[in-house]
Amino acid sequence: MNKDQITALSLEKFYLDLNFIMACFQEVLRELGEIDLADRLPWVTRGAGGREPIDSLDVELQAYALAFQLLNMVEENTAAQTRRMVENQLGLLDEYGLWGHRLAQLRRSGLGAPEILEIFSRVHVEPVLTAHPSEAKRASVLEQHRALYLLFVERENNLWTKSEQKSLRDEMKAVLERLWRTGEILLEKPDLSGERRNMMYYLREIFPQVLPRLDRRLKHSWEAVGFDSSLLDEPGAMPRLSFGTWVGGDRDGHAMVTADVTRETLQQLRASALDLHWENLRVLAQHLSLSDFRQNPPDELTESVKRLSEELGRAGAKAMARNTDEPWRQFVNLMRVKLPGRHDPGLPPPTSYRRPRELHEDLKLLRRSLLAVNAHRLVAIDLMPVMRAVEVFGFHLASLDIRQNSGLHDKALAQLLAFGGIPEGESYADWPEERRMELLVRELASTRPFCKDLDGLEGEAKTVLSCYQVLAEHVVACGPEGIGSLIVSMTRRPSDMLAVYIFAREVGLLRNTPAGPMCPLMVVPLFETVADLEAAPETMRVFLDHPVTKASLRDRGEHAVQEIMVGYSDSSKGAGVMASLVELHRAQVRLSRVGRESGVRLRFFHGRGGTISRGAGPTGRFLEALPRGSFDGEMRVTEQGETIAQKYANLNAATYNLELLLAGVTAVHGPKRELESLEDRNDVVFERLAQRSQDRYREFLNADGFIQFYREATPIDAIEHSRIGSRPSRRTGAQSLKDLRAIPWVFAWTQSRFYLPGWYGIGTALTELFDDDPDSIRFVAQQMDQDPFWRYVITNVETSLLSANPDIMRAYAELVNDGRVRESFLDLVNEEYRKTHRTVDQIFGAGIEARRPRLWRTLQRRDGAMEMLHERQIRLLRTWRELIDGNKTGEAEKIMPKVLLSINAIASGLRTTG
């Protein structure tokens, strides 16, 4: 079977599955008495969404939201099953971006197994689950989605009897009824504990199960390209994977993330990690029932059993009383006793493992003892997954990042200076950088704090230092491993980073070493705006040259890295998507040079969002588009909002997306490549396109009447009333475009189908380039074939453009009361849309239907139902706004749930919020 035949089969399967699940949904509605609604569902035999709303609009909106969610699930399952067909028919090497494809790619480049293993040793990938408020579905709804998807997977078994198939169908209908009876929207903002529960689901239930799947797929792919699989059996041979989170640590504009919340989160992460290892060791002990009658245990094991038993006292003796002729099992039981916090409450606490590496050393000893009796298969199947879980999850499950805005840090430091008697300290935020640096350099020469008792502090200083006090306590009790980075949002200058060392000093985190004071936690800048990205190299040069930074890096050993976070959302919001991507690319090149000149390894942390205008895009293409030689195998990347559920809600999707990330980073790191120069990037052309597109984009934002057009032609006012995420939509509450977070900014343009941040300005830039030099069309087309960065930028622009809809834009623009403002901005949008469409078509030289048939079909099958949803939302927005303008706030509040339902339904149809 070839690829075309598989594609045809998968398309047939898609329609069969869609018809099946929609028929189930239709039956559920009819059985519940919703006959008219059942006949108006999209993608069913009768009805495709009536033009006139039925009596209960909220019921209709909920039905369409659920119908789109079912469509998304069918698409996801079809994609997963298609990959399985490809793998089954064509082998492991054929699926783009996965281990087989990437390893074959590396081998064709001339690398053998030893060279690739050396690359593996440098690879370290860490997805970070953020608390960004772009998940529109309730937690209880997400749980039912997971249950339904598992039933989808069960249904793939072709051996079910007719009776069993009927039972499965009944179960699916039961889940659909639960979903229908469960309120679709968030009537109250989710609290932090709810967000934490959702995050913990992935960290506890999904990722530990995915890990052995990932390792097996790497091993099978390794064999498929002709390498010896035993080379991967050594501990540490696999690429490193870990996880991070911002939930409970991200306090940028979020006053509810208190010191207590951070303490509880760190405790919960640690307890969950220890629970995971406890259960893994329990199962391992059951499996390692090797009797000393059948094989002689090596002396190293016998001595270690005795050592641990004596070390653990009465608790160890109790463990030894079981399985007396099974020394391997006894050793594992003793390890369980030694896990922190897991001893018998009736016995005195034993001496516990203080660090995960101590547990890992005992597991390595266990491995040697099993290999000594030739139990290789038991090592591979039973032991290695337990060892990998310790490597990946440690005693902390995921590292918790602490993020705060530089502006709030300025206020906190000003208060601290005033408390410490520093003249004019209260005006610190207004000091020139030279004066700020002079003070910070002088103060950081010692570990003497300004304030010995936090009780005397108030305001921002108390807020910041109470959090740092929690971190200091955690480091003393558990070590620094569970704490990720201390991230400074809106980093603009070196003093923004060095200020964090002052906060660390105040709570005793700054320690004296022979090389001077050092900080055990890494201070990380977040460069977000174009201006900050331009200033980033000099900011980092100064920071890396500071004695505390040097001492801290030295203390972390030969593998120490300095992390730098680059933000995609705010740079795009302020300058447009092309200028943002070009400046991000340029900044990484220049920052990499600074790292090399300073002798410091850098790790970039990519703050990508869920839409193209916030940095999203296909994982493999994104990685290929990074500057050549700009990273040394280490990468962190955010996973935000609804993208977390889309990528990781089930084992198949989670395995696929993590494999894409791990294999992609490995391949891009691949053969050692020199850092590309700006000239290699055809900088003159890109600079021109980036600058002109930015100018055009900013002209639009700065035009008279823009705020009125934006607030009336999009549902931004309703989105600000929504209950998506626990964070406010604005950082400080100021009613300005600057203060509005990038997520609601993009969300509003997406809901009204403008998708404007993902393409506006690029059409003008390309048109002027092509008009000035017609040969440049051919040049750009050639770059698309040869240069992954060009291809990534232009392809993402095209995707945004295709998702935009001029007719729906016009319909939303009719909500703008001032006709002059409406027509003026619509003319600008339509003109830019036509230019962008025309120039992108010129570059590709072929229609989207032929080049990207999957995307084209995805958009086409949504069109009719989406038009109806947009029409309903526009009608609701108009009514709601009229009620507010007429001071009928009570009636406006009553209609708000319907408005929120329309937002949720459209988000489901588009598969994105912000």
PDB file of C-alpha atoms in Angstrom, residues 584-772:
ATOM      1  CA  LEU A 584      13.562  36.887  17.388  1.00  0.00           C
ATOM      2  CA  HIS A 585      15.779  35.118  14.858  1.00  0.00           C
ATOM      3  CA  ARG A 586      18.327  37.934  14.824  1.00  0.00           C
ATOM      4  CA  ALA A 587      18.346  38.164  18.624  1.00  0.00           C
ATOM      5  CA  GLN A 588      19.095  34.448  18.991  1.00  0.00           C
ATOM      6  CA  VAL A 589      22.062  34.763  16.614  1.00  0.00           C
ATOM      7  CA  ARG A 590      23.464  37.753  18.481  1.00  0.00           C
ATOM      8  CA  LEU A 591      22.808  36.263  21.910  1.00  0.00           C
ATOM      9  CA  SER A 592      24.538  33.053  20.827  1.00  0.00           C
ATOM     10  CA  ARG A 593      27.579  35.119  19.899  1.00  0.00           C
ATOM     11  CA  VAL A 594      27.540  36.758  23.325  1.00  0.00           C
ATOM     12  CA  GLY A 595      27.387  33.317  24.948  1.00  0.00           C
ATOM     13  CA  ARG A 596      30.358  32.073  22.944  1.00  0.00           C
ATOM     14  CA  GLU A 597      32.385  35.193  23.637  1.00  0.00           C
ATOM     15  CA  SER A 598      31.623  34.818  27.364  1.00  0.00           C
ATOM     16  CA  GLY A 599      32.357  31.081  27.348  1.00  0.00           C
ATOM     17  CA  VAL A 600      28.826  30.279  28.565  1.00  0.00           C
ATOM     18  CA  ARG A 601      26.458  27.667  27.131  1.00  0.00           C
ATOM     19  CA  LEU A 602      23.034  29.148  26.455  1.00  0.00           C
ATOM     20  CA  ARG A 603      19.639  27.486  26.555  1.00  0.00           C
ATOM     21  CA  PHE A 604      16.793  29.297  24.825  1.00  0.00           C
ATOM     22  CA  PHE A 605      13.355  29.122  26.388  1.00  0.00           C
ATOM     23  CA  HIS A 606      10.762  29.759  23.665  1.00  0.00           C
ATOM     24  CA  GLY A 607       7.567  31.370  24.959  1.00  0.00           C
ATOM     25  CA  ARG A 608       5.272  30.171  22.169  1.00  0.00           C
ATOM     26  CA  GLY A 609       1.503  30.596  22.298  1.00  0.00           C
ATOM     27  CA  GLY A 610      -1.365  28.704  20.718  1.00  0.00           C
ATOM     28  CA  THR A 611      -1.755  30.773  17.538  1.00  0.00           C
ATOM     29  CA  ILE A 612       0.630  31.696  14.737  1.00  0.00           C
ATOM     30  CA  SER A 613       0.693  35.341  15.781  1.00  0.00           C
ATOM     31  CA  ARG A 614       1.870  34.156  19.210  1.00  0.00           C
ATOM     32  CA  GLY A 615       4.621  31.851  17.940  1.00  0.00           C
ATOM     33  CA  ALA A 616       2.711  28.656  17.160  1.00  0.00           C
ATOM     34  CA  GLY A 617       3.402  26.565  14.082  1.00  0.00           C
ATOM     35  CA  PRO A 618       4.308  22.969  13.213  1.00  0.00           C
ATOM     36  CA  THR A 619       6.903  21.723  15.711  1.00  0.00           C
ATOM     37  CA  GLY A 620       9.290  20.234  13.159  1.00  0.00           C
ATOM     38  CA  ARG A 621       9.224  23.292  10.903  1.00  0.00           C
ATOM     39  CA  PHE A 622       9.679  25.607  13.887  1.00  0.00           C
ATOM     40  CA  LEU A 623      12.797  23.721  14.992  1.00  0.00           C
ATOM     41  CA  GLU A 624      14.253  23.629  11.480  1.00  0.00           C
ATOM     42  CA  ALA A 625      13.761  27.397  11.184  1.00  0.00           C
ATOM     43  CA  LEU A 626      15.892  28.201  14.239  1.00  0.00           C
ATOM     44  CA  PRO A 627      19.243  29.883  13.525  1.00  0.00           C
ATOM     45  CA  ARG A 628      21.898  27.338  12.595  1.00  0.00           C
ATOM     46  CA  GLY A 629      24.205  26.564  15.483  1.00  0.00           C
ATOM     47  CA  SER A 630      22.302  28.791  17.913  1.00  0.00           C
ATOM     48  CA  PHE A 631      21.760  26.125  20.571  1.00  0.00           C
ATOM     49  CA  ASP A 632      23.670  23.214  21.991  1.00  0.00           C
ATOM     50  CA  GLY A 633      20.908  20.637  22.323  1.00  0.00           C
ATOM     51  CA  GLU A 634      19.129  22.250  25.295  1.00  0.00           C
ATOM     52  CA  MET A 635      15.683  23.773  24.886  1.00  0.00           C
ATOM     53  CA  ARG A 636      12.658  24.742  26.929  1.00  0.00           C
ATOM     54  CA  VAL A 637       9.336  25.599  25.315  1.00  0.00           C
ATOM     55  CA  THR A 638       5.982  26.677  26.730  1.00  0.00           C
ATOM     56  CA  GLU A 639       2.771  24.733  26.230  1.00  0.00           C
ATOM     57  CA  GLN A 640      -0.188  27.056  26.765  1.00  0.00           C
ATOM     58  CA  GLY A 641      -3.927  26.963  27.225  1.00  0.00           C
ATOM     59  CA  GLU A 642      -5.940  24.773  24.905  1.00  0.00           C
ATOM     60  CA  THR A 643      -2.785  23.495  23.172  1.00  0.00           C
ATOM     61  CA  ILE A 644      -2.028  21.420  26.301  1.00  0.00           C
ATOM     62  CA  ALA A 645      -5.227  19.406  25.913  1.00  0.00           C
ATOM     63  CA  GLN A 646      -4.849  19.224  22.135  1.00  0.00           C
ATOM     64  CA  LYS A 647      -1.314  17.842  22.379  1.00  0.00           C
ATOM     65  CA  TYR A 648      -1.342  15.813  25.578  1.00  0.00           C
ATOM     66  CA  ALA A 649      -4.875  14.867  26.644  1.00  0.00           C
ATOM     67  CA  ASN A 650      -4.431  11.237  25.571  1.00  0.00           C
ATOM     68  CA  LEU A 651      -1.485   8.849  25.337  1.00  0.00           C
ATOM     69  CA  ASN A 652      -1.388   8.647  21.533  1.00  0.00           C
ATOM     70  CA  ALA A 653      -1.317  12.411  21.029  1.00  0.00           C
ATOM     71  CA  ALA A 654       1.113  12.977  23.907  1.00  0.00           C
ATOM     72  CA  THR A 655       3.525  10.328  22.602  1.00  0.00           C
ATOM     73  CA  TYR A 656       3.396  11.770  19.086  1.00  0.00           C
ATOM     74  CA  ASN A 657       3.940  15.399  20.121  1.00  0.00           C
ATOM     75  CA  LEU A 658       6.746  14.671  22.574  1.00  0.00           C
ATOM     76  CA  GLU A 659       8.447  12.474  19.974  1.00  0.00           C
ATOM     77  CA  LEU A 660       8.218  15.308  17.435  1.00  0.00           C
ATOM     78  CA  LEU A 661       9.866  17.641  19.933  1.00  0.00           C
ATOM     79  CA  LEU A 662      12.637  15.292  21.091  1.00  0.00           C
ATOM     80  CA  ALA A 663      13.476  13.958  17.634  1.00  0.00           C
ATOM     81  CA  GLY A 664      13.298  17.433  16.101  1.00  0.00           C
ATOM     82  CA  VAL A 665      15.674  18.996  18.633  1.00  0.00           C
ATOM     83  CA  THR A 666      18.082  16.082  18.137  1.00  0.00           C
ATOM     84  CA  ALA A 667      18.040  16.434  14.341  1.00  0.00           C
ATOM     85  CA  VAL A 668      18.418  20.215  14.362  1.00  0.00           C
ATOM     86  CA  HIS A 669      21.283  19.943  16.831  1.00  0.00           C
ATOM     87  CA  GLY A 670      22.603  17.192  14.525  1.00  0.00           C
ATOM     88  CA  PRO A 671      25.872  17.710  12.716  1.00  0.00           C
ATOM     89  CA  LYS A 672      27.767  20.522  14.409  1.00  0.00           C
ATOM     90  CA  ARG A 673      27.140  23.680  12.394  1.00  0.00           C
ATOM     91  CA  GLU A 674      28.733  27.067  12.685  1.00  0.00           C
ATOM     92  CA  LEU A 675      26.575  29.889  13.935  1.00  0.00           C
ATOM     93  CA  GLU A 676      25.054  31.512  10.890  1.00  0.00           C
ATOM     94  CA  SER A 677      25.874  35.101  10.196  1.00  0.00           C
ATOM     95  CA  LEU A 678      23.251  37.712   9.514  1.00  0.00           C
ATOM     96  CA  GLU A 679      24.474  37.847   5.919  1.00  0.00           C
ATOM     97  CA  ASP A 680      23.592  34.157   5.515  1.00  0.00           C
ATOM     98  CA  ARG A 681      20.003  35.113   6.184  1.00  0.00           C
ATOM     99  CA  ASN A 682      19.721  37.435   3.148  1.00  0.00           C
ATOM    100  CA  ASP A 683      19.469  40.111   5.760  1.00  0.00           C
ATOM    101  CA  VAL A 684      18.942  43.007   3.365  1.00  0.00           C
ATOM    102  CA  VAL A 685      15.736  41.510   1.975  1.00  0.00           C
ATOM    103  CA  PHE A 686      14.439  40.311   5.308  1.00  0.00           C
ATOM    104  CA  GLU A 687      15.296  43.576   7.004  1.00  0.00           C
ATOM    105  CA  ARG A 688      13.336  45.456   4.381  1.00  0.00           C
ATOM    106  CA  LEU A 689      10.310  43.155   4.626  1.00  0.00           C
ATOM    107  CA  ALA A 690      10.346  43.163   8.407  1.00  0.00           C
ATOM    108  CA  GLN A 691      10.665  46.942   8.667  1.00  0.00           C
ATOM    109  CA  ARG A 692       8.027  47.753   6.070  1.00  0.00           C
ATOM    110  CA  SER A 693       5.527  45.225   7.429  1.00  0.00           C
ATOM    111  CA  GLN A 694       6.085  46.603  10.929  1.00  0.00           C
ATOM    112  CA  ASP A 695       5.548  50.177   9.719  1.00  0.00           C
ATOM    113  CA  ARG A 696       2.321  49.195   7.967  1.00  0.00           C
ATOM    114  CA  TYR A 697       1.083  47.251  11.006  1.00  0.00           C
ATOM    115  CA  ARG A 698       1.803  50.130  13.376  1.00  0.00           C
ATOM    116  CA  GLU A 699       0.176  52.634  11.026  1.00  0.00           C
ATOM    117  CA  PHE A 700      -3.001  50.585  11.370  1.00  0.00           C
ATOM    118  CA  LEU A 701      -2.797  50.438  15.178  1.00  0.00           C
ATOM    119  CA  ASN A 702      -2.007  54.154  15.455  1.00  0.00           C
ATOM    120  CA  ALA A 703      -4.670  55.377  13.029  1.00  0.00           C
ATOM    121  CA  ASP A 704      -7.388  57.632  14.442  1.00  0.00           C
ATOM    122  CA  GLY A 705     -10.317  55.609  15.691  1.00  0.00           C
ATOM    123  CA  PHE A 706      -8.437  52.306  15.952  1.00  0.00           C
ATOM    124  CA  ILE A 707      -9.425  51.570  19.557  1.00  0.00           C
ATOM    125  CA  GLN A 708     -13.074  52.181  18.703  1.00  0.00           C
ATOM    126  CA  PHE A 709     -12.867  49.890  15.687  1.00  0.00           C
ATOM    127  CA  TYR A 710     -11.094  47.137  17.637  1.00  0.00           C
ATOM    128  CA  ARG A 711     -13.459  47.267  20.599  1.00  0.00           C
ATOM    129  CA  GLU A 712     -16.612  47.278  18.453  1.00  0.00           C
ATOM    130  CA  ALA A 713     -15.606  45.031  15.517  1.00  0.00           C
ATOM    131  CA  THR A 714     -14.350  42.249  17.788  1.00  0.00           C
ATOM    132  CA  PRO A 715     -15.826  40.684  20.935  1.00  0.00           C
ATOM    133  CA  ILE A 716     -12.935  41.933  23.114  1.00  0.00           C
ATOM    134  CA  ASP A 717     -15.386  43.479  25.604  1.00  0.00           C
ATOM    135  CA  ALA A 718     -17.151  40.126  26.022  1.00  0.00           C
ATOM    136  CA  ILE A 719     -13.845  38.273  26.269  1.00  0.00           C
ATOM    137  CA  GLU A 720     -12.840  40.567  29.130  1.00  0.00           C
ATOM    138  CA  HIS A 721     -15.999  39.374  30.892  1.00  0.00           C
ATOM    139  CA  SER A 722     -15.190  35.707  30.270  1.00  0.00           C
ATOM    140  CA  ARG A 723     -14.086  33.291  32.956  1.00  0.00           C
ATOM    141  CA  ILE A 724     -11.229  31.713  31.011  1.00  0.00           C
ATOM    142  CA  GLY A 725      -8.238  31.263  33.303  1.00  0.00           C
ATOM    143  CA  SER A 726      -7.634  32.704  36.744  1.00  0.00           C
ATOM    144  CA  ARG A 727      -5.464  35.605  35.522  1.00  0.00           C
ATOM    145  CA  PRO A 728      -6.912  39.029  34.655  1.00  0.00           C
ATOM    146  CA  SER A 729      -6.830  39.957  30.960  1.00  0.00           C
ATOM    147  CA  ARG A 730      -4.809  43.069  31.795  1.00  0.00           C
ATOM    148  CA  ARG A 731      -1.531  43.215  33.708  1.00  0.00           C
ATOM    149  CA  THR A 732      -2.325  46.277  35.824  1.00  0.00           C
ATOM    150  CA  GLY A 733      -5.979  46.937  35.053  1.00  0.00           C
ATOM    151  CA  ALA A 734      -5.281  50.031  32.947  1.00  0.00           C
ATOM    152  CA  GLN A 735      -7.692  50.393  30.017  1.00  0.00           C
ATOM    153  CA  SER A 736      -5.051  50.685  27.318  1.00  0.00           C
ATOM    154  CA  LEU A 737      -3.909  48.601  24.371  1.00  0.00           C
ATOM    155  CA  LYS A 738      -0.424  48.466  25.880  1.00  0.00           C
ATOM    156  CA  ASP A 739      -1.716  46.962  29.122  1.00  0.00           C
ATOM    157  CA  LEU A 740      -3.919  44.369  27.374  1.00  0.00           C
ATOM    158  CA  ARG A 741      -2.301  40.934  27.415  1.00  0.00           C
ATOM    159  CA  ALA A 742      -1.418  39.350  24.083  1.00  0.00           C
ATOM    160  CA  ILE A 743      -3.830  36.449  24.616  1.00  0.00           C
ATOM    161  CA  PRO A 744      -7.118  38.423  24.649  1.00  0.00           C
ATOM    162  CA  TRP A 745      -5.667  40.677  21.910  1.00  0.00           C
ATOM    163  CA  VAL A 746      -5.285  37.694  19.582  1.00  0.00           C
ATOM    164  CA  PHE A 747      -8.407  35.926  20.882  1.00  0.00           C
ATOM    165  CA  ALA A 748     -10.626  38.848  19.846  1.00  0.00           C
ATOM    166  CA  TRP A 749      -9.197  39.061  16.308  1.00  0.00           C
ATOM    167  CA  THR A 750      -9.545  35.290  15.964  1.00  0.00           C
ATOM    168  CA  GLN A 751     -13.182  35.153  17.093  1.00  0.00           C
ATOM    169  CA  SER A 752     -14.148  37.777  14.496  1.00  0.00           C
ATOM    170  CA  ARG A 753     -12.114  35.959  11.810  1.00  0.00           C
ATOM    171  CA  PHE A 754      -9.762  38.845  11.068  1.00  0.00           C
ATOM    172  CA  TYR A 755      -6.703  36.846  12.288  1.00  0.00           C
ATOM    173  CA  LEU A 756      -5.110  40.233  11.722  1.00  0.00           C
ATOM    174  CA  PRO A 757      -1.969  39.914  13.933  1.00  0.00           C
ATOM    175  CA  GLY A 758      -0.921  36.884  11.877  1.00  0.00           C
ATOM    176  CA  TRP A 759      -0.697  38.587   8.477  1.00  0.00           C
ATOM    177  CA  TYR A 760      -1.342  42.338   8.457  1.00  0.00           C
ATOM    178  CA  GLY A 761       1.447  44.431   6.920  1.00  0.00           C
ATOM    179  CA  ILE A 762       3.156  41.623   5.039  1.00  0.00           C
ATOM    180  CA  GLY A 763       1.169  42.156   1.837  1.00  0.00           C
ATOM    181  CA  THR A 764       2.332  45.768   1.567  1.00  0.00           C
ATOM    182  CA  ALA A 765       5.950  44.804   2.263  1.00  0.00           C
ATOM    183  CA  LEU A 766       5.947  42.046  -0.380  1.00  0.00           C
ATOM    184  CA  THR A 767       4.049  44.150  -2.941  1.00  0.00           C
ATOM    185  CA  GLU A 768       6.552  47.000  -2.731  1.00  0.00           C
ATOM    186  CA  LEU A 769       9.468  44.561  -2.950  1.00  0.00           C
ATOM    187  CA  PHE A 770       8.035  42.847  -6.028  1.00  0.00           C
ATOM    188  CA  ASP A 771       7.079  46.165  -7.687  1.00  0.00           C
ATOM    189  CA  ASP A 772      10.589  47.536  -7.237  1.00  0.00           C
TER     190      ASP A 772
END
